[in-house]
Amino acid sequence: MKHGYTIGFDAHEANSNNTDLGNYSRFIIESLATATPRNSYVRLYVGHRAPNAEYDRLAEQPNIESMEPDGLMWRKMPQLWRRIRLAADAKRGDVALFHGLTGVLPYGLSRRNIRSVVTIHDLAFLHLHSYYNPLERAWLRATTLAVLLRADRIVAVSNFVKRDIVRLFAIDPDKIDVIYRGCSPAFATIPDEEQCQHIMSRYSLPKEYILTVGTQSERKNTRLIIEAMSKLGGDKHLVIVGRGTGNSTQLQHRINSLGLENRVHMLHGVASDDLPAIYRMAKLFVYASLYEGFAQSIVEALTMGTPVIATRGSSHEEAGGTESIYVSAKSHEELTEAMMRVLGDEELHQRMSVAGREYASRFRSEVIAYNLLNCYRRIGIDLTW
């Protein structure tokens, strides 16, 4: 039965994406629905519903409903529906507030008296020029500015992103709430020894290993870690978990040229429920990305008690806290030295593990939900009564 306000979410990524944006979308939806079971009714708007067990589990909750376009024409043009027709459907569904979880808002919300919030994850196109052609950058700048101006409230996933929004788009900082990403429910409990050994056997993992997680794109800077591995002792192994890209072939060539074929292990298609154990059993987590709006993988590693070394700049310090170690994104020598220091000092390793788990507690789902409810309240939608 419907109670209180109806909240609409752009669920495109929640349904179609099983990496960062999809995980974030499902996390936010579930956190809100769980925190306000009697005060909110959640409608998930998706242009074309794809098979996705995690999304299906969400849609089965009593105060959540998944919605698709009405009419054959809109079903054949889901992306167009997402932008120009969805607001009318949301009004018909009695939506009081619409949250664009991945930087997109449908046109026409304000005309229909629907409050709006948009989450901005990063502004990579303004930082990493070599990854975008000039036309792409111009289009992304124009569409991002339009969304920022139309939204009643903006959620930035880190202070780093908030500063970028203010500096690069001249948006009033008082319009922006910083609400970090949280870990998926799979990270709610620490896997026990039996679970960890089972997962290690399933993926043929070495007894001890350094871990990095993320798509194997050039932006993730995995090559820096591979270069650093060549300077470590022959008994050190690296496990790379993430979707392969066009850059994977170049990475494999470099692994082969350095003679690391037996010490670097690439895992594709790892089930999300298996990730906590893979993090847990790693001796060290290394994240070398050149730019992230918020480095979710760092939080996941800290939650499992795994010490973190990450590159400086971007948002990594916000995700990793003061007890993690930060190095230059361009110096594999500096990274090698940091890895040797952590792996060779058991007291330092233990201190980083304990401090990291304590720091990661600020990213719990209930904390994220509390901050989200405060954001909604600022534009007149109070779900806390």
XYZ file of C-alpha atoms in Angstrom:
385
model
C 0.000 0.000 0.000
C 1.268 3.484 -0.864
C 2.193 5.785 2.019
C 3.538 9.340 2.154
C 5.517 10.640 -0.815
C 6.227 8.815 -4.048
C 9.875 9.081 -5.083
C 10.868 8.442 -8.704
C 14.298 7.220 -9.740
C 15.966 7.039 -13.127
C 16.697 3.283 -12.953
C 18.406 2.853 -16.332
C 21.821 2.055 -14.847
C 20.322 0.174 -11.887
C 18.806 -2.261 -14.357
C 21.395 -2.430 -17.138
C 24.726 -1.898 -15.398
C 26.487 -4.278 -13.015
C 29.545 -2.096 -12.433
C 30.013 1.203 -10.563
C 26.984 3.206 -11.718
C 24.635 0.247 -11.451
C 25.900 -0.666 -7.994
C 25.542 2.933 -6.829
C 22.001 3.225 -8.204
C 20.813 -0.001 -6.583
C 22.514 0.929 -3.307
C 20.794 4.334 -3.115
C 17.377 2.916 -4.040
C 17.606 0.119 -1.494
C 18.984 2.383 1.257
C 16.105 4.843 0.846
C 13.400 2.191 0.582
C 14.729 0.370 3.647
C 15.056 3.548 5.723
C 11.511 4.781 4.969
C 9.277 1.715 4.483
C 6.132 3.525 5.689
C 6.835 7.056 4.472
C 7.767 6.516 0.849
C 6.753 4.611 -2.234
C 9.486 4.175 -4.839
C 8.935 4.028 -8.590
C 11.866 2.862 -10.729
C 11.670 4.150 -14.293
C 13.498 2.055 -16.899
C 13.140 2.369 -20.676
C 13.698 -1.311 -21.362
C 13.907 -3.826 -18.547
C 16.815 -6.194 -19.033
C 17.393 -9.455 -17.125
C 19.179 -8.549 -13.894
C 18.834 -10.572 -10.689
C 19.952 -7.707 -8.431
C 17.417 -5.325 -9.964
C 14.672 -7.954 -9.783
C 15.376 -8.409 -6.074
C 14.963 -4.661 -5.562
C 11.699 -4.491 -7.508
C 10.194 -7.245 -5.352
C 10.289 -5.115 -2.200
C 6.799 -4.059 -1.043
C 7.352 -0.293 -1.401
C 9.188 -0.453 -4.760
C 7.665 -0.723 -8.229
C 9.435 -0.938 -11.602
C 7.887 1.103 -14.411
C 8.430 0.961 -18.194
C 7.152 3.240 -21.007
C 3.518 3.165 -22.018
C 2.910 2.667 -25.729
C 4.794 0.872 -28.481
C 6.464 4.039 -29.805
C 8.166 4.902 -26.506
C 9.172 1.277 -25.909
C 10.992 1.392 -29.236
C 12.767 4.629 -28.283
C 13.668 4.150 -24.589
C 16.463 6.746 -24.509
C 14.226 9.421 -25.999
C 11.471 8.463 -23.522
C 13.990 8.768 -20.699
C 14.571 12.417 -21.550
C 11.356 13.919 -22.914
C 8.426 11.696 -21.896
C 9.396 10.332 -18.496
C 8.336 13.494 -16.629
C 4.749 13.087 -17.878
C 4.708 9.456 -16.751
C 6.134 10.457 -13.374
C 3.367 13.054 -12.929
C 0.763 10.445 -13.763
C 2.411 8.194 -11.168
C 2.023 10.889 -8.486
C 5.800 11.327 -8.121
C 6.673 14.199 -5.762
C 10.438 14.054 -6.225
C 12.505 12.605 -9.051
C 16.150 11.640 -8.512
C 18.436 11.246 -11.529
C 21.029 8.879 -10.123
C 23.556 9.102 -12.955
C 23.668 12.700 -14.138
C 20.472 12.654 -16.233
C 17.129 14.368 -15.588
C 14.063 14.253 -17.853
C 12.841 17.565 -19.223
C 9.611 19.005 -17.876
C 9.782 18.079 -14.181
C 9.475 21.642 -12.870
C 6.489 22.389 -15.152
C 4.715 19.470 -13.521
C 5.617 20.602 -10.000
C 7.941 17.632 -9.430
C 10.996 18.402 -7.318
C 14.306 17.126 -8.692
C 17.706 15.922 -7.504
C 20.611 14.836 -9.701
C 23.754 12.942 -8.712
C 27.008 13.957 -10.406
C 29.674 11.255 -10.246
C 32.574 12.942 -12.004
C 33.592 15.519 -14.575
C 36.238 13.365 -16.224
C 35.591 14.888 -19.632
C 36.958 18.212 -18.334
C 40.073 16.619 -16.831
C 41.102 13.807 -19.183
C 41.027 15.581 -22.532
C 42.850 12.811 -24.398
C 39.972 10.409 -23.743
C 37.331 12.646 -25.353
C 37.270 14.408 -28.695
C 36.390 18.141 -28.745
C 32.829 17.506 -29.907
C 32.219 15.033 -27.068
C 33.608 17.470 -24.508
C 31.439 20.296 -25.797
C 28.310 18.123 -25.767
C 28.992 16.780 -22.263
C 29.715 20.263 -20.927
C 26.465 21.653 -22.364
C 24.257 18.772 -21.185
C 25.855 18.711 -17.725
C 25.357 22.457 -17.269
C 21.714 22.138 -18.342
C 21.093 19.401 -15.760
C 22.871 21.344 -13.004
C 20.739 24.419 -13.670
C 17.432 22.498 -13.874
C 17.911 20.424 -10.726
C 16.482 21.730 -7.445
C 19.305 20.020 -5.601
C 22.623 18.444 -6.624
C 24.330 15.467 -5.014
C 28.106 15.285 -5.511
C 29.701 11.950 -4.621
C 32.732 13.664 -3.067
C 34.000 17.073 -2.014
C 36.394 16.816 -4.945
C 33.432 16.667 -7.368
C 31.629 19.463 -5.524
C 34.638 21.749 -5.877
C 34.774 20.937 -9.586
C 31.091 21.759 -10.069
C 31.485 25.105 -8.317
C 34.753 26.000 -10.069
C 33.944 24.836 -13.585
C 30.214 25.641 -13.781
C 29.839 28.523 -11.276
C 27.068 26.685 -9.384
C 26.140 27.971 -5.922
C 27.868 25.623 -3.431
C 24.835 25.839 -1.119
C 22.844 23.971 -3.780
C 25.161 20.943 -3.541
C 25.142 18.136 -0.974
C 28.113 15.784 -0.713
C 26.823 12.250 -0.217
C 29.387 9.506 -0.603
C 28.817 6.162 -2.220
C 28.359 3.198 0.087
C 29.153 -0.496 -0.189
C 26.658 -3.000 -1.558
C 24.896 -5.377 0.874
C 27.442 -8.058 -0.068
C 29.978 -6.161 2.073
C 27.746 -5.988 5.156
C 29.505 -8.957 6.799
C 33.099 -10.187 6.766
C 33.343 -13.578 4.994
C 34.658 -16.357 7.223
C 37.728 -18.484 6.534
C 35.753 -21.285 4.913
C 34.054 -18.884 2.491
C 37.364 -17.258 1.629
C 39.085 -20.562 0.930
C 36.184 -21.639 -1.270
C 36.427 -18.452 -3.348
C 40.218 -18.731 -3.605
C 39.843 -22.260 -4.912
C 37.101 -21.261 -7.376
C 39.294 -18.584 -8.997
C 42.628 -20.398 -8.524
C 44.040 -17.480 -6.553
C 47.607 -17.579 -5.206
C 48.112 -17.976 -1.465
C 49.190 -14.336 -1.076
C 48.490 -11.544 -3.521
C 48.202 -7.819 -4.121
C 44.809 -6.805 -5.537
C 43.453 -4.122 -7.837
C 39.828 -3.862 -8.984
C 38.408 -1.894 -11.900
C 37.867 -1.988 -15.632
C 41.102 -2.437 -17.536
C 40.846 0.910 -19.302
C 43.867 3.160 -19.759
C 42.367 5.638 -17.297
C 42.661 3.092 -14.474
C 46.456 3.229 -14.863
C 46.901 -0.489 -14.167
C 50.158 -0.402 -16.104
C 51.725 1.570 -13.229
C 51.013 -1.352 -10.882
C 52.401 -3.873 -13.374
C 55.605 -1.832 -13.701
C 55.909 -1.694 -9.913
C 55.377 -5.462 -9.666
C 58.451 -6.032 -11.819
C 60.555 -4.476 -9.054
C 59.140 -6.662 -6.266
C 60.434 -10.074 -5.272
C 59.561 -13.114 -7.383
C 57.134 -14.492 -4.795
C 54.754 -11.507 -5.038
C 51.559 -11.940 -7.091
C 49.094 -9.386 -8.497
C 45.400 -10.144 -9.086
C 43.558 -7.781 -11.469
C 39.751 -8.010 -11.229
C 37.662 -6.156 -13.772
C 36.054 -6.064 -17.181
C 38.448 -6.282 -20.091
C 38.705 -3.406 -22.576
C 40.686 -2.581 -25.694
C 43.559 -1.759 -23.341
C 43.721 -5.336 -21.984
C 45.847 -6.561 -24.889
C 48.439 -3.846 -24.269
C 48.514 -4.734 -20.584
C 49.056 -8.408 -21.381
C 51.884 -7.552 -23.773
C 53.597 -5.540 -21.033
C 53.100 -8.349 -18.518
C 54.740 -10.764 -20.961
C 57.624 -8.424 -21.786
C 58.425 -8.076 -18.070
C 58.302 -11.837 -17.534
C 55.356 -11.588 -15.141
C 53.058 -14.146 -16.826
C 53.074 -16.402 -13.766
C 52.716 -13.609 -11.233
C 49.940 -11.415 -12.695
C 46.447 -12.932 -12.828
C 43.575 -11.263 -14.720
C 40.049 -12.207 -13.620
C 37.024 -11.271 -15.730
C 33.381 -11.905 -14.928
C 33.813 -12.191 -11.156
C 30.448 -12.453 -9.376
C 29.735 -9.444 -7.153
C 28.992 -11.729 -4.194
C 32.509 -13.181 -4.482
C 34.284 -9.831 -4.295
C 34.271 -9.434 -0.478
C 36.264 -12.636 -0.024
C 38.706 -11.668 -2.779
C 39.282 -8.303 -1.060
C 39.503 -9.965 2.339
C 42.241 -12.411 1.358
C 44.423 -9.806 -0.374
C 47.511 -8.669 1.510
C 47.246 -5.214 -0.024
C 44.908 -3.257 -2.300
C 46.419 -0.863 -4.845
C 44.378 1.686 -6.799
C 46.261 3.724 -9.393
C 43.443 5.425 -11.334
C 44.256 8.781 -12.915
C 40.868 10.273 -12.043
C 37.770 9.203 -10.091
C 34.849 11.194 -8.765
C 34.814 8.720 -5.892
C 36.859 5.524 -5.695
C 34.319 2.950 -4.549
C 36.847 0.110 -4.729
C 38.945 1.783 -2.033
C 35.996 1.784 0.357
C 35.283 -1.871 -0.419
C 38.881 -2.818 0.375
C 38.892 -0.866 3.653
C 35.574 -2.427 4.670
C 37.180 -5.862 4.356
C 40.186 -4.755 6.425
C 42.672 -4.676 3.526
C 45.321 -1.909 3.633
C 45.193 0.527 0.710
C 47.772 2.306 -1.409
C 46.291 4.755 -3.926
C 47.447 7.538 -6.210
C 47.323 11.159 -5.090
C 44.877 13.722 -6.420
C 41.303 13.158 -7.514
C 39.050 11.888 -4.710
C 41.170 9.010 -3.446
C 42.099 10.646 -0.158
C 38.420 11.100 0.705
C 37.702 7.419 0.084
C 40.845 6.123 1.783
C 41.273 8.344 4.839
C 44.470 9.461 6.525
C 45.907 6.020 7.305
C 46.034 4.833 3.696
C 49.169 5.622 1.669
C 49.152 7.843 -1.427
C 51.750 7.938 -4.205
C 52.318 9.676 -7.522
C 50.263 8.380 -10.450
C 53.379 8.654 -12.615
C 56.045 6.995 -10.468
C 56.175 3.211 -10.333
C 59.320 3.560 -8.195
C 57.328 5.402 -5.514
C 54.585 2.786 -5.697
C 57.109 -0.057 -5.415
C 58.659 1.516 -2.322
C 55.230 1.947 -0.682
C 54.212 -1.650 -1.414
C 57.484 -3.010 -0.017
C 57.039 -0.901 3.125
C 53.516 -2.181 3.859
C 54.250 -5.803 2.962
C 57.444 -5.798 5.007
C 56.096 -4.205 8.197
C 53.473 -6.313 9.958
C 52.778 -3.633 12.574
C 52.100 -1.033 9.867
C 49.965 -3.538 7.957
C 47.832 -4.239 11.018
C 47.476 -0.565 11.921
C 46.307 0.283 8.392
C 43.850 -2.609 8.434
C 42.212 -1.596 11.720
C 42.137 2.127 10.920
C 40.775 1.445 7.457
C 37.811 -0.561 8.716
C 37.011 2.154 11.240
C 37.177 4.858 8.566
C 34.958 2.840 6.200
C 32.127 2.821 8.765
C 31.157 6.336 7.588
C 30.009 4.789 4.299
C 27.381 2.476 5.851
C 23.978 2.397 4.170
C 22.198 3.988 7.134
C 24.610 6.952 7.051
C 24.066 7.424 3.319
C 20.281 7.185 3.748
C 20.330 9.773 6.557
C 22.251 12.242 4.385
C 19.958 11.586 1.428
C 16.868 12.266 3.533
C 18.397 15.567 4.648
C 18.988 16.472 1.007
C 15.349 15.765 0.116
C 14.110 17.703 3.146
C 15.926 20.805 1.934
C 13.597 20.962 -1.081
C 10.407 20.255 0.859
C 10.164 16.447 0.751
C 10.296 15.157 4.323
C 10.250 11.377 4.619
C 11.202 11.239 8.298
C 7.855 11.868 9.968
